[in-house]
Short mmCIF file of C-alpha atoms in Angstrom, two decimals:
data_model
loop_
_atom_site.label_atom_id
_atom_site.label_comp_id
_atom_site.label_asym_id
_atom_site.label_seq_id
_atom_site.Cartn_x
_atom_site.Cartn_y
_atom_site.Cartn_z
CA MET A 1 -0.20 0.14 0.06
CA ALA A 2 2.77 2.41 0.93
CA SER A 3 4.58 1.82 -2.37
CA ASN A 4 1.50 2.25 -4.22
CA MET A 5 0.91 5.54 -2.35
CA PHE A 6 4.09 6.97 -3.28
CA PHE A 7 3.59 5.55 -7.05
CA PHE A 8 0.48 7.62 -6.99
CA LEU A 9 2.10 10.52 -5.73
CA SER A 10 5.33 10.85 -7.94
CA ALA A 11 3.73 13.28 -10.22
CA GLU A 12 3.26 15.77 -7.40
CA VAL A 13 6.46 14.97 -6.00
CA GLY A 14 8.48 15.67 -9.35
CA ASN A 15 7.01 19.37 -9.20
CA MET A 16 8.06 19.99 -5.86
CA LYS A 17 11.69 18.62 -6.37
CA ARG A 18 11.78 21.25 -9.26
CA GLU A 19 11.09 23.93 -6.99
CA GLY A 20 14.58 22.86 -4.79
CA GLY A 21 12.48 22.18 -1.68
CA ILE A 22 12.82 18.65 0.01
CA VAL A 23 9.67 17.07 0.25
CA GLN A 24 9.22 15.68 3.84
CA ASN A 25 5.54 15.17 3.98
CA ALA A 26 3.20 14.94 0.95
CA ASP A 27 0.32 16.99 1.73
CA ILE A 28 -2.61 15.15 1.00
CA GLN A 29 -6.07 17.12 1.29
CA ILE A 30 -8.72 14.49 2.33
CA ASP A 31 -11.74 16.58 2.68
CA ALA A 32 -12.08 18.40 -0.44
CA GLN A 33 -12.65 22.09 -0.53
CA ILE A 34 -15.07 22.83 -3.56
CA VAL A 35 -14.83 26.36 -5.05
CA LEU A 36 -17.04 28.32 -7.46
CA PRO A 37 -15.18 31.11 -9.71
CA GLY A 38 -14.42 34.09 -8.18
CA GLN A 39 -14.66 32.57 -4.68
CA LEU A 40 -11.77 33.56 -1.95
CA ILE A 41 -9.53 30.61 -1.40
CA THR A 42 -6.94 32.33 0.80
CA ARG A 43 -5.86 35.98 2.18
CA GLU A 44 -2.55 34.85 3.52
CA VAL A 45 0.30 35.99 1.49
CA GLY A 46 3.20 33.64 0.26
CA TYR A 47 1.18 31.31 -1.53
CA LEU A 48 2.01 30.19 -5.19
CA ARG A 49 -0.51 30.84 -7.87
CA GLY A 50 -1.32 27.54 -9.37
CA HIS A 51 -3.63 26.58 -12.37
CA GLY A 52 -7.36 27.94 -12.06
CA THR A 53 -6.60 30.74 -9.87
CA TYR A 54 -6.06 34.45 -10.14
CA GLU A 55 -4.37 37.02 -7.62
CA LEU A 56 -6.06 40.47 -6.64
CA ASP A 57 -5.06 42.81 -4.05
CA GLY A 58 -2.70 40.11 -2.63
CA SER A 59 -5.73 37.38 -2.22
CA LEU A 60 -5.99 34.47 -3.85
CA TYR A 61 -9.18 33.58 -5.89
CA ALA A 62 -10.50 30.29 -7.83
CA SER A 63 -11.01 31.20 -11.72
CA VAL A 64 -12.94 27.73 -12.20
CA SER A 65 -15.38 25.84 -10.16
CA GLY A 66 -13.55 22.70 -8.91
CA ILE A 67 -11.60 21.13 -6.14
CA VAL A 68 -8.50 23.22 -4.17
CA GLU A 69 -5.51 21.47 -4.17
CA ARG A 70 -2.48 22.53 -1.86
CA VAL A 71 1.07 20.99 -2.47
CA ASN A 72 3.24 22.81 0.19
CA LYS A 73 2.80 26.61 -1.05
CA LEU A 74 1.37 25.92 -4.46
CA ILE A 75 -2.40 26.11 -4.45
CA SER A 76 -4.52 25.07 -7.57
CA VAL A 77 -7.90 24.60 -8.54
CA LYS A 78 -8.69 21.35 -10.29
CA PRO A 79 -11.64 21.77 -12.12
CA LEU A 80 -14.78 19.54 -12.29
CA LYS A 81 -14.97 19.55 -16.13
CA ALA A 82 -12.46 21.35 -18.49
CA LYS A 83 -10.84 20.94 -21.69
CA TYR A 84 -7.38 18.98 -22.02
CA PRO A 85 -4.64 21.44 -22.11
CA GLY A 86 -1.56 18.98 -23.27
CA GLU A 87 1.68 18.28 -22.18
CA VAL A 88 4.44 17.01 -24.17
CA GLY A 89 5.00 13.02 -23.80
CA ASP A 90 1.34 12.21 -22.39
CA VAL A 91 -0.24 9.41 -23.96
CA VAL A 92 -3.74 10.43 -25.52
CA VAL A 93 -6.44 8.53 -27.32
CA GLY A 94 -8.09 10.59 -30.20
CA ARG A 95 -10.49 10.37 -32.77
CA ILE A 96 -9.62 11.05 -36.67
CA THR A 97 -11.80 13.93 -37.52
CA GLN A 98 -10.32 14.72 -41.23
CA VAL A 99 -7.73 13.65 -43.55
CA LEU A 100 -5.87 16.86 -44.66
CA GLN A 101 -2.71 17.32 -46.70
CA LYS A 102 0.08 15.03 -45.25
CA THR A 103 -1.69 15.57 -41.73
CA TRP A 104 -4.83 13.94 -39.98
CA ARG A 105 -6.74 16.37 -37.71
CA ILE A 106 -7.53 14.73 -34.30
CA GLU A 107 -10.22 15.16 -31.66
CA VAL A 108 -8.61 14.78 -28.32
CA ASN A 109 -10.95 17.13 -26.60
CA GLY A 110 -8.65 19.91 -26.23
CA ARG A 111 -8.94 23.56 -26.69
CA GLN A 112 -7.51 23.64 -30.40
CA SER A 113 -7.94 20.34 -32.56
CA ALA A 114 -4.63 18.17 -32.52
CA SER A 115 -3.04 17.22 -35.66
CA LEU A 116 -0.91 14.08 -36.57
CA GLN A 117 1.87 14.61 -39.29
CA LEU A 118 2.27 11.84 -42.13
CA SER A 119 6.05 12.26 -41.18
CA ALA A 120 5.29 11.80 -37.64
CA ILE A 121 3.69 7.75 -37.96
CA ASN A 122 5.87 4.79 -38.45
CA LEU A 123 4.64 3.39 -41.81
CA PRO A 124 3.22 -0.08 -41.99
CA GLY A 125 5.62 -2.97 -41.66
CA GLY A 126 8.55 -0.37 -40.90
CA ALA A 127 8.86 0.91 -44.13
CA GLN A 128 10.78 3.99 -45.32
CA ARG A 129 8.48 6.92 -46.57
CA ARG A 130 9.34 8.02 -49.91
CA ARG A 131 8.03 11.52 -49.72
CA THR A 132 5.91 11.12 -53.07
CA THR A 133 2.52 12.49 -53.63
CA ALA A 134 1.43 9.07 -54.26
CA ASP A 135 2.47 8.57 -50.45
CA GLU A 136 0.00 11.52 -49.48
CA LEU A 137 -2.77 10.07 -51.76
CA ASN A 138 -2.54 6.55 -49.97
CA MET A 139 -2.98 8.33 -46.36
CA ARG A 140 -6.56 6.74 -46.31
CA THR A 141 -5.15 3.15 -46.27
CA ILE A 142 -3.57 4.13 -42.71
CA PHE A 143 -6.03 6.13 -40.87
CA VAL A 144 -9.53 7.35 -42.04
CA GLU A 145 -12.40 9.50 -40.46
CA ASN A 146 -13.59 8.26 -37.18
CA ASP A 147 -10.75 5.76 -36.52
CA LEU A 148 -10.12 5.83 -32.84
CA ILE A 149 -6.17 6.18 -32.30
CA SER A 150 -3.90 6.14 -29.63
CA CYS A 151 -0.57 8.32 -29.99
CA GLU A 152 1.65 10.64 -27.78
CA VAL A 153 1.89 14.47 -27.78
CA GLN A 154 4.88 15.43 -29.46
CA GLN A 155 4.85 19.09 -29.20
CA VAL A 156 2.26 22.01 -27.72
CA HIS A 157 2.32 24.75 -29.71
CA SER A 158 1.95 28.35 -27.90
CA ASP A 159 -1.61 28.80 -28.70
CA GLY A 160 -2.47 25.47 -27.49
CA GLN A 161 -2.60 23.32 -30.80
CA LEU A 162 -0.96 19.84 -30.05
CA ALA A 163 1.24 18.00 -32.32
CA LEU A 164 0.83 14.15 -32.14
CA HIS A 165 3.15 11.00 -33.30
CA THR A 166 2.78 7.55 -33.56
CA ARG A 167 6.36 6.49 -33.56
CA SER A 168 6.44 3.30 -31.32
CA ALA A 169 4.93 0.02 -31.92
CA LYS A 170 2.52 0.23 -28.95
CA TYR A 171 0.67 3.32 -30.71
CA GLY A 172 -1.68 3.12 -33.88
CA LYS A 173 -5.09 2.53 -34.62
CA LEU A 174 -7.38 0.71 -31.75
CA THR A 175 -9.98 -1.86 -32.59
CA GLY A 176 -11.84 -4.48 -30.85
CA GLY A 177 -12.49 -3.18 -27.48
CA GLN A 178 -14.39 -0.04 -25.82
CA LEU A 179 -14.00 3.64 -25.17
CA ILE A 180 -14.88 5.42 -22.20
CA THR A 181 -14.68 9.04 -21.66
CA VAL A 182 -14.01 10.64 -18.54
CA PRO A 183 -13.21 14.35 -17.38
CA SER A 184 -9.46 14.99 -18.00
CA ALA A 185 -8.59 16.35 -14.55
CA LEU A 186 -9.23 12.63 -13.41
CA MET A 187 -6.45 11.11 -15.05
CA LYS A 188 -3.30 10.51 -13.32
CA ARG A 189 -0.05 10.49 -14.75
CA VAL A 190 1.39 7.24 -14.01
CA LYS A 191 4.58 5.44 -15.20
CA ASN A 192 2.77 2.85 -17.65
CA HIS A 193 -0.41 4.08 -19.43
CA PHE A 194 -0.65 0.91 -21.22
CA TYR A 195 -1.80 -1.33 -18.09
CA SER A 196 -2.52 -5.00 -18.65
CA PHE A 197 -4.64 -6.27 -15.65
CA THR A 198 -3.74 -9.63 -14.47
CA PHE A 199 -7.32 -10.71 -15.15
CA GLY A 200 -7.22 -10.16 -18.78
CA VAL A 201 -8.17 -6.94 -20.03
CA ASP A 202 -6.13 -3.98 -21.18
CA VAL A 203 -6.41 -0.22 -20.61
CA ILE A 204 -4.83 2.51 -22.42
CA LEU A 205 -5.18 5.44 -20.22
CA GLY A 206 -5.17 8.69 -22.62
CA LEU A 207 -4.24 11.47 -20.17
CA ASN A 208 -7.00 13.44 -22.18
CA GLY A 209 -9.72 11.62 -20.47
CA ASN A 210 -10.54 8.91 -23.21
CA ILE A 211 -9.59 5.32 -21.85
CA TRP A 212 -9.33 2.30 -24.29
CA ILE A 213 -10.27 -1.11 -22.86
CA SER A 214 -9.74 -4.31 -24.77
CA GLN A 215 -9.02 -7.98 -23.83
CA THR A 216 -5.20 -8.70 -23.60
CA ILE A 217 -3.95 -10.08 -26.66
CA ARG A 218 -0.80 -12.44 -26.24
CA ASP A 219 1.06 -11.74 -29.54
CA ASP A 220 4.40 -12.87 -30.38
CA THR A 221 4.80 -10.85 -33.58
CA ASN A 222 7.81 -8.65 -34.12
CA TYR A 223 7.22 -5.49 -32.77
CA ASP A 224 9.44 -3.70 -35.14
CA LEU A 225 7.39 -5.05 -38.14
CA LYS A 226 3.88 -4.66 -36.57
CA ASP A 227 1.58 -2.92 -38.54
CA ILE A 228 -0.26 0.07 -37.06
CA ARG A 229 -3.22 -1.08 -38.85
CA THR A 230 -3.60 -4.11 -37.20
CA GLU A 231 -6.90 -5.12 -36.51
CA THR A 232 -7.73 -7.38 -33.74
CA LYS A 233 -8.99 -10.62 -35.36
CA ALA A 234 -9.22 -12.69 -32.07
CA GLU A 235 -12.71 -13.38 -30.99
CA ILE A 236 -13.78 -11.94 -27.76
CA THR A 237 -15.36 -14.44 -25.65
CA SER A 238 -18.40 -13.45 -23.57
CA ILE A 239 -16.36 -13.89 -20.12
CA SER A 240 -13.82 -11.47 -21.81
CA ARG A 241 -16.90 -9.27 -22.78
CA GLU A 242 -18.03 -8.94 -18.89
CA LYS A 243 -14.87 -8.33 -17.78
CA ILE A 244 -14.39 -5.25 -20.03
CA SER A 245 -18.08 -4.14 -19.18
CA ARG A 246 -16.97 -4.20 -15.27
CA VAL A 247 -13.92 -2.44 -15.92
CA ARG A 248 -15.90 0.16 -17.93
CA ASN A 249 -18.34 0.66 -15.08
CA CYS A 250 -15.88 0.54 -12.68
CA ILE A 251 -14.11 3.80 -14.55
CA GLN A 252 -17.65 5.11 -14.75
CA ALA A 253 -18.07 4.75 -11.12
CA LEU A 254 -14.57 6.48 -10.26
CA ALA A 255 -15.52 9.30 -12.77
CA SER A 256 -19.04 9.97 -10.79
CA ALA A 257 -17.07 9.93 -7.40
CA PHE A 258 -14.57 12.24 -8.77
CA ALA A 259 -11.80 9.84 -7.73
CA PRO A 260 -8.69 9.75 -9.62
CA ILE A 261 -8.37 7.35 -12.24
CA SER A 262 -5.38 5.09 -12.42
CA PRO A 263 -4.46 1.53 -12.84
CA ASP A 264 -4.39 1.05 -8.84
CA THR A 265 -7.98 2.78 -8.27
CA ILE A 266 -9.42 0.95 -11.00
CA MET A 267 -7.87 -2.42 -9.65
CA GLU A 268 -9.13 -1.50 -6.23
CA THR A 269 -12.70 -0.71 -7.55
CA TYR A 270 -12.73 -3.53 -9.64
CA GLU A 271 -11.93 -5.90 -6.56
CA GLU A 272 -14.37 -4.21 -4.33
CA SER A 273 -16.91 -5.00 -6.99
CA ILE A 274 -16.32 -8.54 -7.06
CA ASP A 275 -16.01 -8.85 -3.24
CA ARG A 276 -19.31 -7.13 -2.81
CA GLY A 277 -20.55 -9.35 -5.15
CA LEU A 278 -22.20 -6.94 -7.52
CA SER A 279 -23.10 -7.34 -11.04
CA CYS A 280 -21.95 -5.22 -13.74
CA SER A 281 -24.68 -3.21 -13.96
CA ASP A 282 -25.38 -3.22 -10.30
CA ILE A 283 -22.07 -1.06 -10.02
CA LEU A 284 -23.39 2.13 -11.40
CA LYS A 285 -26.38 2.76 -8.79
CA PRO A 286 -25.73 5.57 -6.63
CA ASP A 287 -25.39 3.57 -3.32
CA ASN A 288 -22.79 0.96 -4.84
CA ILE A 289 -20.86 4.05 -6.67
CA TYR A 290 -20.18 5.24 -3.19
CA GLU A 291 -19.31 1.68 -1.70
CA VAL A 292 -16.75 0.52 -4.48
CA THR A 293 -15.23 3.69 -4.70
CA GLN A 294 -14.31 4.31 -1.10
CA ARG A 295 -10.86 3.63 -0.81
CA ALA A 296 -10.08 5.34 -4.43
CA ARG A 297 -11.72 8.55 -3.31
CA LEU A 298 -9.38 8.48 -0.10
CA ARG A 299 -6.46 9.05 -2.78
CA ARG A 300 -7.85 12.36 -3.71
CA MET B 1 -52.30 31.69 -44.84
CA ALA B 2 -50.63 32.82 -48.11
CA ALA B 3 -49.01 35.56 -46.51
CA ARG B 4 -46.68 33.12 -44.31
CA ARG B 5 -43.19 33.63 -44.48
CA VAL B 6 -41.42 31.25 -46.71
CA GLU B 7 -39.03 29.83 -43.95
CA GLU B 8 -42.19 28.96 -41.73
CA ARG B 9 -43.98 27.06 -44.56
CA TYR B 10 -41.42 24.37 -44.23
CA ARG B 11 -41.92 23.83 -40.69
CA SER B 12 -44.56 22.18 -38.41
CA ASN B 13 -46.43 25.06 -36.91
CA ALA B 14 -48.03 24.28 -33.51
CA PRO B 15 -51.45 26.15 -32.82
CA VAL B 16 -50.79 29.88 -32.34
CA THR B 17 -52.24 29.94 -28.58
CA THR B 18 -51.37 27.31 -26.35
CA VAL B 19 -53.09 26.43 -23.22
CA ARG B 20 -50.95 25.60 -20.16
CA PRO B 21 -51.14 22.38 -18.01
CA LEU B 22 -53.96 22.97 -15.24
CA HIS B 23 -51.23 22.23 -12.45
CA HIS B 24 -49.69 25.50 -13.40
CA SER B 25 -52.17 27.47 -11.57
CA PHE B 26 -51.29 25.83 -8.28
CA LEU B 27 -47.67 26.78 -8.61
CA PRO B 28 -46.46 29.43 -6.59
CA GLY B 29 -45.83 32.77 -8.50
CA SER B 30 -48.06 32.04 -11.41
CA GLN B 31 -50.88 34.55 -10.30
CA ALA B 32 -48.09 37.31 -10.60
CA THR B 33 -49.08 37.14 -14.45
CA ASN B 34 -52.08 39.39 -13.31
CA LEU B 35 -50.60 42.82 -12.82
CA ALA B 36 -53.36 43.45 -9.97
CA LYS B 37 -52.44 40.29 -8.17
CA ARG B 38 -48.43 40.51 -7.19
CA ASP B 39 -48.22 38.00 -4.42
CA ARG B 40 -44.91 39.15 -3.08
CA LYS B 41 -43.22 42.09 -1.87
CA ARG B 42 -41.68 45.08 -3.76
CA ASN B 43 -38.41 43.77 -2.86
CA GLU B 44 -38.72 40.10 -3.22
CA PHE B 45 -37.83 37.97 -6.38
CA ARG B 46 -39.72 35.15 -7.64
CA GLN B 47 -38.92 31.65 -6.54
CA PHE B 48 -35.64 30.15 -8.70
CA PHE B 49 -34.70 26.97 -9.80
CA MET B 50 -31.41 26.27 -11.24
CA LYS B 51 -29.48 23.26 -12.63
CA THR B 52 -26.28 23.00 -14.34
CA GLY B 53 -24.95 20.33 -16.63
CA ILE B 54 -28.17 18.98 -18.35
CA ILE B 55 -27.09 19.07 -21.86
CA GLY B 56 -24.99 16.25 -22.62
CA GLN B 57 -23.09 17.04 -25.52
CA ALA B 58 -22.42 20.56 -24.64
CA SER B 59 -19.13 21.94 -22.87
CA GLY B 60 -21.29 23.20 -20.10
CA SER B 61 -24.93 24.15 -19.79
CA ALA B 62 -27.69 25.20 -17.15
CA TYR B 63 -31.39 25.74 -16.88
CA LEU B 64 -33.01 28.42 -15.01
CA GLU B 65 -36.55 28.81 -13.74
CA MET B 66 -37.79 32.15 -12.25
CA ALA B 67 -41.75 31.19 -11.73
CA ASN B 68 -42.82 31.02 -15.12
CA THR B 69 -39.76 32.30 -17.05
CA LYS B 70 -37.94 29.02 -18.01
CA ILE B 71 -34.50 29.59 -19.63
CA ILE B 72 -31.88 27.11 -20.95
CA CYS B 73 -28.41 27.53 -22.06
CA GLY B 74 -25.69 25.38 -23.89
CA ILE B 75 -21.95 26.54 -24.10
CA TYR B 76 -19.63 25.03 -26.87
CA GLY B 77 -16.11 25.52 -26.81
CA PRO B 78 -13.65 26.88 -26.22
CA ARG B 79 -13.03 25.57 -29.70
CA GLN B 80 -10.78 26.59 -32.53
CA ILE B 81 -11.76 29.54 -34.95
CA PRO B 82 -13.10 27.69 -38.07
CA LYS B 83 -10.94 30.14 -40.18
CA MET B 84 -7.48 30.34 -39.31
CA GLU B 85 -7.37 33.83 -38.47
CA PHE B 86 -5.08 34.64 -35.52
CA SER B 87 -6.49 36.62 -32.31
CA GLU B 88 -4.58 36.63 -28.65
CA LYS B 89 -7.90 36.34 -26.82
CA ALA B 90 -10.75 34.01 -27.21
CA LYS B 91 -14.19 35.11 -28.70
CA LEU B 92 -17.52 35.07 -26.84
CA GLN B 93 -20.60 34.72 -29.09
CA CYS B 94 -23.95 34.70 -27.49
CA ASP B 95 -26.93 33.71 -29.63
CA PHE B 96 -30.15 34.72 -27.70
CA LYS B 97 -33.44 33.17 -29.01
CA PHE B 98 -36.78 33.21 -27.58
CA ALA B 99 -38.75 29.97 -28.32
CA THR B 100 -41.28 30.56 -31.18
CA PHE B 101 -43.86 29.28 -28.19
CA ALA B 102 -42.21 31.52 -25.64
CA GLU B 103 -44.95 34.32 -25.16
CA SER B 104 -48.39 33.43 -23.77
CA ARG B 105 -49.66 36.98 -24.03
CA ARG B 106 -48.56 37.56 -27.93
CA GLU B 107 -47.98 36.55 -31.20
CA ARG B 108 -45.77 33.53 -31.88
CA ARG B 109 -42.10 34.53 -32.24
CA LYS B 110 -40.52 33.84 -35.64
CA TYR B 111 -37.77 31.58 -36.06
CA THR B 112 -35.36 34.23 -37.16
CA ALA B 113 -33.61 36.61 -34.84
CA ASP B 114 -35.63 39.62 -34.24
CA LYS B 115 -34.63 43.12 -33.22
CA GLU B 116 -34.95 42.46 -29.73
CA GLU B 117 -33.13 38.90 -29.87
CA LYS B 118 -30.20 40.46 -31.61
CA GLU B 119 -29.96 43.28 -29.09
CA PHE B 120 -30.12 40.52 -26.17
CA SER B 121 -27.40 38.56 -27.87
CA MET B 122 -25.22 41.65 -27.92
CA LEU B 123 -26.13 42.88 -24.53
CA MET B 124 -25.07 39.35 -23.17
CA VAL B 125 -21.79 39.48 -24.82
CA GLN B 126 -21.03 42.72 -22.88
CA ALA B 127 -22.19 41.48 -19.63
CA LEU B 128 -20.42 38.37 -19.64
CA GLU B 129 -17.28 39.02 -21.72
CA SER B 130 -15.46 41.12 -18.83
CA SER B 131 -16.37 38.17 -16.25
CA LEU B 132 -14.14 35.64 -18.27
CA ILE B 133 -10.17 35.44 -18.69
CA LEU B 134 -10.35 35.62 -22.10
CA GLU B 135 -6.62 35.81 -22.60
CA LYS B 136 -6.30 32.09 -21.61
CA TYR B 137 -7.82 31.06 -25.11
CA PRO B 138 -6.30 32.15 -27.72
CA LYS B 139 -7.16 31.57 -31.19
CA SER B 140 -10.52 30.06 -29.78
CA VAL B 141 -13.86 30.79 -29.95
CA ILE B 142 -16.79 30.55 -27.13
CA ASP B 143 -20.45 29.85 -28.37
CA CYS B 144 -23.26 30.38 -26.00
CA TYR B 145 -26.78 29.63 -27.00
CA VAL B 146 -29.86 30.62 -25.05
CA ILE B 147 -33.28 29.77 -25.58
CA VAL B 148 -35.78 31.26 -23.44
CA LEU B 149 -38.75 28.36 -23.30
CA GLU B 150 -41.09 30.82 -21.67
CA ASN B 151 -40.95 34.46 -20.71
CA ASP B 152 -42.69 36.09 -18.19
CA GLY B 153 -40.61 38.95 -17.80
CA GLY B 154 -36.63 39.10 -16.82
CA ALA B 155 -35.63 37.25 -19.95
CA LEU B 156 -32.44 39.07 -20.32
CA ASN B 157 -31.23 38.93 -16.59
CA GLY B 158 -32.47 35.26 -16.41
CA ALA B 159 -30.42 34.49 -19.54
CA ILE B 160 -27.08 36.29 -18.30
CA THR B 161 -27.28 34.24 -14.99
CA CYS B 162 -27.96 31.32 -16.58
CA ALA B 163 -25.12 31.71 -19.25
CA SER B 164 -22.63 32.30 -16.35
CA MET B 165 -23.61 29.30 -14.47
CA ALA B 166 -23.03 27.68 -17.74
CA LEU B 167 -19.72 28.90 -18.50
CA ALA B 168 -18.69 28.06 -15.06
CA ASN B 169 -19.99 24.30 -15.61
CA ALA B 170 -17.77 24.33 -18.96
CA GLY B 171 -14.73 25.24 -16.74
CA ILE B 172 -13.92 27.96 -18.81
CA GLU B 173 -11.73 30.38 -16.26
CA MET B 174 -13.34 33.50 -15.21
CA TYR B 175 -12.91 36.01 -12.62
CA ASP B 176 -16.04 35.62 -11.20
CA LEU B 177 -19.75 34.48 -11.62
CA VAL B 178 -22.49 37.13 -13.24
CA ALA B 179 -25.49 37.59 -11.53
CA ALA B 180 -28.02 39.48 -13.32
CA ALA B 181 -31.43 41.07 -11.84
CA SER B 182 -34.11 43.78 -13.25
CA ILE B 183 -36.04 46.62 -11.14
CA GLY B 184 -39.10 47.94 -12.57
CA LEU B 185 -40.19 51.80 -12.22
CA ASN B 186 -44.02 51.82 -11.87
CA PRO B 187 -45.33 55.10 -13.94
CA LEU B 188 -48.13 55.28 -11.76
CA ASN B 189 -46.88 55.68 -8.38
CA GLY B 190 -43.27 56.27 -8.99
CA GLU B 191 -42.61 52.95 -7.09
CA ILE B 192 -39.70 50.68 -7.66
CA LEU B 193 -40.31 46.85 -7.89
CA LEU B 194 -37.66 44.17 -7.96
CA ASP B 195 -38.00 41.40 -10.80
CA PRO B 196 -40.89 42.44 -12.59
CA THR B 197 -42.87 39.94 -14.24
CA GLU B 198 -43.46 40.28 -18.18
CA ALA B 199 -47.10 42.05 -17.38
CA GLU B 200 -45.33 44.64 -15.51
CA GLU B 201 -42.55 45.21 -17.78
CA ILE B 202 -44.87 45.66 -20.70
CA GLU B 203 -47.18 48.12 -18.23
CA TYR B 204 -44.07 50.08 -16.86
CA LYS B 205 -42.22 50.79 -20.34
CA LYS B 206 -45.55 52.35 -21.41
CA GLY B 207 -44.45 55.34 -19.07
CA GLY B 208 -46.50 58.23 -17.33
CA LYS B 209 -45.90 61.19 -15.61
CA LYS B 210 -43.55 59.67 -13.28
CA GLY B 211 -41.38 58.12 -15.80
CA GLY B 212 -41.63 54.54 -15.90
CA GLY B 213 -39.17 51.60 -17.38
CA VAL B 214 -37.14 48.47 -16.64
CA VAL B 215 -33.31 48.16 -15.81
CA THR B 216 -31.18 45.28 -16.18
CA ILE B 217 -28.01 45.15 -14.20
CA GLY B 218 -25.25 42.47 -14.49
CA PHE B 219 -23.16 42.27 -11.47
CA MET B 220 -19.82 40.20 -10.16
CA PRO B 221 -20.61 39.74 -6.14
CA GLY B 222 -17.37 38.34 -5.53
CA MET B 223 -15.33 41.30 -7.17
CA ASN B 224 -18.09 43.93 -6.45
CA GLU B 225 -18.34 45.05 -9.95
CA ILE B 226 -21.08 45.91 -12.23
CA THR B 227 -20.76 44.16 -15.89
CA GLN B 228 -23.57 46.07 -17.54
CA ILE B 229 -26.54 48.23 -17.02
CA TRP B 230 -29.63 48.34 -19.39
CA GLN B 231 -32.24 50.55 -19.17
CA SER B 232 -35.44 50.70 -21.15
CA GLY B 233 -38.30 53.33 -20.83
CA GLN B 234 -37.92 56.47 -19.22
CA ILE B 235 -36.24 57.07 -15.59
CA PRO B 236 -35.95 60.40 -14.31
CA GLN B 237 -32.50 61.21 -12.85
CA GLU B 238 -33.19 61.47 -9.14
CA LYS B 239 -34.63 57.79 -9.32
CA TRP B 240 -31.03 56.90 -9.92
CA LEU B 241 -29.78 57.98 -6.75
CA LEU B 242 -31.89 55.92 -4.60
#
């Protein structure tokens, strides 16, 4: 449990180290302070102004509705509902909205749309790209409109536009699974956003709030040669389907309880739902949401 | 029938006059539609009901009810400006609309925006723009759609309050929420009334010896700042000093 806790807090600890302070006790707020825009957070001086706050006459006010988070001297407000801001290196799950000249336009629930350059993908079979017009015309053989893909943020432009890339075998088109969208503020930065649960379900935790759930595929294919267009051919058994639905409902329960979403919290919720003998659909009844997310909510 | 406008010929038109469900007459505040039967004090609001997040596909939404006045608002954005023009700030676009069936005491509203709706759209932008931190969203546009489902006075102030709630619900950064209210000046006795109904609004705007009209104010309670004042009718100077 203790190691899990550290794992969970690693993102915040990283921030503090950058400020040059020594982390002695990570300050976790268990009971949340909920604020509205324009509401006073503190009159005391000496606090650092974080996201979702603004300063006026030396006092700190909230600029979004959400939960106040304090990490030592830094105060920020985590919005209940906001667009995904984007950060370099984030794993995101997005949907292709347009096929343009040399780029795909991708919806990732950001302020501005994201783009995936033709030059920022690994071509099928690891082929080298010949910069020809024929190549551009073949773009639809790789990704077409409405395809779901997993990718990584390569660059964040000053106006908030995101440049994405799929230059790794683990990224690419997603098939044979289920998508669930949650508020992006709930997504926790963890070591591995491609997580394989022991009970045979894989999740891709996109930091933009899109989560892809599928069954674990054991493949021994050479990843260097793996085709990004690979479609899952394996049959999904009804047992797998139920597990996928259970994971989906657990994530939905976490989102409705405004609890952080990470492999740990999903696992806890999943186990709790089984311990309580709840069926898949029962997880989302209000009373049960409260029960199954009890442990996860403590991690807020 | 022949004189009907082109755009309306292609739509299914409900009857011009509507009959309210019976239970409405038992609701508090419904009697206030009649001028003579104001059932609350001069400085009293009608009863409020507010709810956020009622439109699933919008970025943010809100619903507001002040007795018979019912308003719904949806926020879409901040999203990319369709044309790739550059602007350092986000642009707030408001679209205020009365539903065709919104008015019980007058003719059906048209589907297209009339003069009043265009003016209210503009006034809403004025009232809300200064509450938002628009610099945070360069090259973006925030669309705000307001529909008045039923109008019984206070449509503009209700729309501003409702839109501000929806903007907060959308997670858009703002300095403060905007609350708006309207007051009416009775031309007959020079009395000032809070939150007039539609019947009162119409009566007051006609004016008389002692002036008469309606004033709507947008206010940020936390910052103690007024974002907008709008006056309709004639209000003598000394009344402003009250």
